[in-house]
Amino acid sequence: MAHFRKHEKELKAILFLFSVAIIVKVVLLLIFSLKTSKMLDFATYYEAVARVMTGLNPYSKIGSYWFTYPATSLPFFAILGFFPYFWSQIIWTMASLGSVLLSVILLLKLTIKKNSWYWIIVVFGLTLLPFPMRFNLLMGQVNNFILLFLVLTLYFDQKTNHKLSGLFWGVAILVKVLPLFLVFLFLRFDRKKTILFLLLILSFGLLSSVLLFGFNLNLAYFLTVLPQSLGSSGKEVYYNQALSGFVSRIPYLSAPIKYDLYLISAGLFFLVYLLRLRKIKDFLLAFSFSVTTLLLLNGYTFFHHLVLLVLPYILLWPRISHKNTRIKGIYFLSFFLLIFNIVGFEKWTNPMQLLLLSHDFYGLLLLFGLHFVV
């Protein structure tokens, strides 16, 4: 440890240059992608908006993809329709990258009171390092905005502005139902004002969506799209890094046994989550734990969903940094498992190799466990 302190300035300089290099690389990748190709998820949002504006159903197949968001999200995506496709894609990408940067700044304000641009750049660079973040940006996914909305939910909660906290939580849910899971957290800490304002936002958003797009279109999401994510099919794909994906990739088990095993293990994880949540006194730690559990238990946690892990990694570090080397090692191993992606696995012949495809899940599992030792 003394050796590291002796060379602290040099190590900090190397870390800074490494982070800057990552930022430059990602920006260049985005510029190249914007000039040469369409971002597939962004194209789906843009086409869904175009269909709604012409009276067509956005839930019918769009190219090779489906629009899988509630109708309440369409006003958020409708902003895209005011610009030609090329410029809309550029604006979306800049805003997405900016959402990550703003999320980092706000989280550092909550965790490192004496913030500096050095740490903002370092953490921002490291945030862009994992494959899920780069995948999310290059596909034009919406999850960086969800990340920002959840960070704002937490930020304003800590500033005791429960109205704005409920507002941003509500917006996140209207765009993507996933953050509704956090209701267990807010009930545990008796955030009645936040929950009340959330209900007002959700009611307003749903009513507005019905008036704008009709009752049948809103109902279609809950009758056709949402049930598919709760089903048992297709969960074995590499892109799914949730508990469901891991169980579905276990070899030599029949599909019914895998489904039963998933239900039992998910129920146990949820019970453990509730029991641990009751004991956590710190709202920041509980928020981190809830986001980690959400991604672990979600029916489909694709790579692009994992950008939400920016929250627990930053929130946990002040608590991890004073722990022993073993705890820090688990933290860094968890992060390392998110950095890469595997290619060419279709040629694998040994069924046991499929367990290697759950590397992000293993990172999630380690992160889940760290919330019991901090």
XYZ file of N, CA, C and O in Angstrom, residues 245-321:
308
model
N -32.027 -15.905 -17.791
C -31.116 -16.304 -18.854
C -30.139 -17.362 -18.394
O -29.871 -18.342 -19.100
N -29.605 -17.196 -17.192
C -28.662 -18.173 -16.633
C -29.318 -19.543 -16.489
O -28.764 -20.573 -16.916
N -30.515 -19.574 -15.900
C -31.208 -20.852 -15.692
C -31.545 -21.503 -17.031
O -31.408 -22.717 -17.200
N -31.960 -20.688 -18.007
C -32.340 -21.229 -19.315
C -31.154 -21.811 -20.073
O -31.331 -22.643 -20.967
N -29.937 -21.394 -19.715
C -28.741 -21.901 -20.401
C -28.103 -23.097 -19.680
O -27.086 -23.615 -20.141
N -28.675 -23.520 -18.566
C -28.142 -24.701 -17.865
C -28.389 -25.932 -18.738
O -29.531 -26.222 -19.105
N -27.343 -26.661 -19.088
C -27.527 -27.807 -19.994
C -28.138 -29.024 -19.304
O -28.149 -29.118 -18.077
N -28.667 -29.910 -20.110
C -29.159 -31.236 -19.696
C -30.448 -31.186 -18.869
O -30.867 -32.216 -18.324
N -31.089 -30.043 -18.765
C -32.370 -29.963 -18.055
C -33.478 -29.681 -19.057
O -33.289 -28.929 -20.011
N -34.643 -30.268 -18.844
C -35.778 -30.029 -19.739
C -36.340 -28.627 -19.505
O -36.122 -28.027 -18.443
N -37.085 -28.121 -20.470
C -37.643 -26.774 -20.385
C -38.569 -26.601 -19.173
O -38.486 -25.584 -18.469
N -39.474 -27.567 -18.885
C -40.339 -27.407 -17.695
C -39.545 -27.335 -16.385
O -39.887 -26.558 -15.493
N -38.481 -28.169 -16.286
C -37.665 -28.145 -15.064
C -36.948 -26.799 -14.936
O -36.868 -26.228 -13.845
N -36.436 -26.287 -16.051
C -35.773 -24.984 -16.026
C -36.731 -23.887 -15.583
O -36.363 -23.003 -14.796
N -37.959 -23.956 -16.079
C -38.945 -22.928 -15.728
C -39.284 -22.988 -14.241
O -39.351 -21.947 -13.565
N -39.471 -24.202 -13.711
C -39.760 -24.364 -12.280
C -38.568 -23.898 -11.435
O -38.744 -23.247 -10.394
N -37.359 -24.251 -11.891
C -36.155 -23.843 -11.174
C -36.025 -22.323 -11.150
O -35.645 -21.740 -10.121
N -36.366 -21.691 -12.267
C -36.316 -20.233 -12.336
C -37.308 -19.610 -11.355
O -36.967 -18.665 -10.616
N -38.531 -20.098 -11.338
C -39.553 -19.538 -10.444
C -39.143 -19.677 -8.982
O -39.301 -18.739 -8.190
N -38.610 -20.854 -8.623
C -38.195 -21.082 -7.238
C -37.028 -20.174 -6.866
O -37.034 -19.522 -5.809
N -36.010 -20.120 -7.725
C -34.827 -19.302 -7.427
C -35.160 -17.818 -7.428
O -34.663 -17.066 -6.576
N -36.026 -17.381 -8.345
C -36.433 -15.970 -8.375
C -37.193 -15.613 -7.097
O -36.994 -14.530 -6.521
N -38.064 -16.533 -6.654
C -38.801 -16.295 -5.414
C -37.880 -16.191 -4.215
O -38.063 -15.327 -3.340
N -36.849 -17.045 -4.169
C -35.892 -17.004 -3.058
C -35.068 -15.721 -3.084
O -34.834 -15.100 -2.044
N -34.617 -15.321 -4.269
C -33.868 -14.075 -4.386
C -34.717 -12.883 -3.940
O -34.227 -11.971 -3.255
N -35.987 -12.891 -4.329
C -36.873 -11.790 -3.964
C -37.090 -11.748 -2.450
O -37.108 -10.670 -1.838
N -37.239 -12.921 -1.847
C -37.402 -12.989 -0.386
C -36.151 -12.470 0.320
O -36.246 -11.697 1.290
N -34.977 -12.863 -0.172
C -33.711 -12.389 0.399
C -33.607 -10.883 0.250
O -33.156 -10.180 1.163
N -34.040 -10.384 -0.911
C -34.020 -8.929 -1.149
C -34.873 -8.197 -0.114
O -34.425 -7.206 0.490
N -36.087 -8.684 0.123
C -36.988 -8.022 1.066
C -36.429 -8.055 2.487
O -36.512 -7.063 3.226
N -35.854 -9.197 2.861
C -35.294 -9.334 4.212
C -34.101 -8.402 4.412
O -33.962 -7.768 5.461
N -33.243 -8.314 3.410
C -32.076 -7.423 3.506
C -32.507 -5.964 3.467
O -31.954 -5.122 4.182
N -33.513 -5.666 2.635
C -33.989 -4.290 2.510
C -34.506 -3.769 3.844
O -34.332 -2.584 4.174
N -35.127 -4.631 4.624
C -35.651 -4.226 5.933
C -34.541 -3.779 6.878
O -34.761 -2.942 7.748
N -33.341 -4.351 6.710
C -32.239 -4.060 7.625
C -31.390 -2.857 7.188
O -30.638 -2.316 8.001
N -31.478 -2.481 5.930
C -30.657 -1.372 5.430
C -31.241 -0.044 5.910
O -32.427 0.234 5.698
N -30.419 0.764 6.539
C -30.868 2.059 7.054
C -30.595 3.207 6.071
O -31.276 4.224 6.097
N -29.600 3.045 5.236
C -29.145 4.090 4.324
C -29.922 4.000 3.007
O -29.894 2.974 2.320
N -30.614 5.073 2.641
C -31.440 5.072 1.428
C -30.599 4.886 0.174
O -31.023 4.222 -0.779
N -29.395 5.487 0.125
C -28.525 5.343 -1.045
C -28.142 3.879 -1.263
O -28.179 3.374 -2.392
N -27.782 3.195 -0.180
C -27.423 1.784 -0.276
C -28.633 0.949 -0.680
O -28.529 0.022 -1.497
N -29.794 1.274 -0.134
C -31.023 0.547 -0.468
C -31.405 0.763 -1.934
O -31.884 -0.157 -2.608
N -31.187 1.979 -2.430
C -31.475 2.277 -3.838
C -30.558 1.443 -4.738
O -30.994 0.838 -5.722
N -29.279 1.407 -4.385
C -28.298 0.605 -5.121
C -28.698 -0.866 -5.132
O -28.665 -1.535 -6.178
N -29.081 -1.384 -3.976
C -29.480 -2.776 -3.833
C -30.722 -3.084 -4.662
O -30.830 -4.143 -5.301
N -31.668 -2.157 -4.685
C -32.929 -2.366 -5.408
C -32.708 -2.391 -6.921
O -33.303 -3.209 -7.626
N -31.860 -1.509 -7.422
C -31.570 -1.482 -8.865
C -30.860 -2.774 -9.273
O -31.172 -3.368 -10.315
N -29.909 -3.230 -8.454
C -29.202 -4.480 -8.739
C -30.166 -5.663 -8.759
O -30.127 -6.505 -9.667
N -31.062 -5.723 -7.781
C -32.035 -6.813 -7.703
C -33.004 -6.766 -8.872
O -33.372 -7.813 -9.430
N -33.416 -5.577 -9.245
C -34.315 -5.396 -10.384
C -33.724 -6.033 -11.643
O -34.402 -6.777 -12.360
N -32.454 -5.766 -11.916
C -31.806 -6.306 -13.109
C -31.594 -7.818 -12.991
O -31.643 -8.537 -13.994
N -31.378 -8.279 -11.787
C -31.171 -9.705 -11.555
C -32.453 -10.500 -11.803
O -32.423 -11.583 -12.396
N -33.594 -9.958 -11.387
C -34.857 -10.692 -11.424
C -35.749 -10.339 -12.609
O -36.776 -10.994 -12.819
N -35.378 -9.331 -13.366
C -36.178 -8.969 -14.540
C -36.279 -10.151 -15.496
O -35.325 -10.910 -15.665
N -37.442 -10.305 -16.124
C -37.631 -11.435 -17.040
C -36.588 -11.482 -18.134
O -36.044 -12.538 -18.464
N -36.316 -10.330 -18.728
C -35.251 -10.186 -19.726
C -34.390 -8.998 -19.328
O -34.862 -7.854 -19.354
N -33.152 -9.246 -18.960
C -32.192 -8.163 -18.736
C -31.170 -8.241 -19.858
O -30.196 -9.003 -19.787
N -31.440 -7.485 -20.925
C -30.531 -7.475 -22.059
C -29.324 -6.591 -21.747
O -29.318 -5.838 -20.780
N -28.299 -6.696 -22.597
C -27.078 -5.927 -22.376
C -27.385 -4.447 -22.134
O -26.815 -3.813 -21.241
N -28.278 -3.899 -22.940
C -28.523 -2.458 -22.841
C -29.209 -2.055 -21.547
O -29.158 -0.893 -21.152
N -29.855 -3.001 -20.860
C -30.440 -2.680 -19.554
C -29.361 -2.466 -18.487
O -29.580 -1.769 -17.497
N -28.208 -3.092 -18.703
C -27.158 -3.094 -17.682
C -26.496 -1.734 -17.496
O -25.680 -1.572 -16.583
N -26.831 -0.750 -18.325
C -26.296 0.602 -18.098
C -26.801 1.160 -16.765
O -26.182 2.063 -16.188
N -27.909 0.614 -16.269
C -28.434 1.063 -14.972
C -27.487 0.727 -13.827
O -27.617 1.279 -12.730
N -26.514 -0.161 -14.086
C -25.539 -0.511 -13.054
C -24.585 0.630 -12.740
O -23.820 0.549 -11.774
N -24.615 1.685 -13.535
C -23.858 2.891 -13.186
C -24.238 3.337 -11.776
O -23.376 3.767 -10.989
N -25.509 3.209 -11.457
C -25.996 3.608 -10.125
C -25.321 2.823 -8.999
O -24.662 3.434 -8.141
N -25.456 1.500 -8.946
C -24.832 0.783 -7.816
C -23.314 0.860 -7.792
O -22.728 0.914 -6.701
N -22.656 0.869 -8.953
C -21.190 0.909 -8.930
C -20.676 2.202 -8.314
O -19.721 2.194 -7.536
N -21.304 3.317 -8.631
C -20.860 4.595 -8.052
C -21.304 4.720 -6.602
O -20.541 5.172 -5.732
N -22.522 4.295 -6.302
C -23.034 4.419 -4.938
C -22.297 3.498 -3.960
O -22.154 3.828 -2.780
N -21.824 2.366 -4.444
C -21.144 1.413 -3.563
C -19.688 1.779 -3.290
O -19.148 1.429 -2.233
N -19.021 2.451 -4.236
C -17.583 2.632 -4.121
C -17.137 3.309 -2.813
O -16.167 2.846 -2.185
N -17.791 4.385 -2.340
C -17.351 4.971 -1.066
C -17.393 3.985 0.095
O -16.612 4.109 1.042
N -18.274 2.997 0.022
C -18.377 2.000 1.085
C -17.373 0.866 0.876
O -16.929 0.242 1.843
N -17.032 0.602 -0.391
C -16.086 -0.467 -0.720
C -14.644 -0.025 -0.517
O -13.789 -0.811 -0.108
N -14.372 1.254 -0.796
C -12.984 1.750 -0.820
C -12.256 1.572 0.517
O -11.032 1.521 0.548
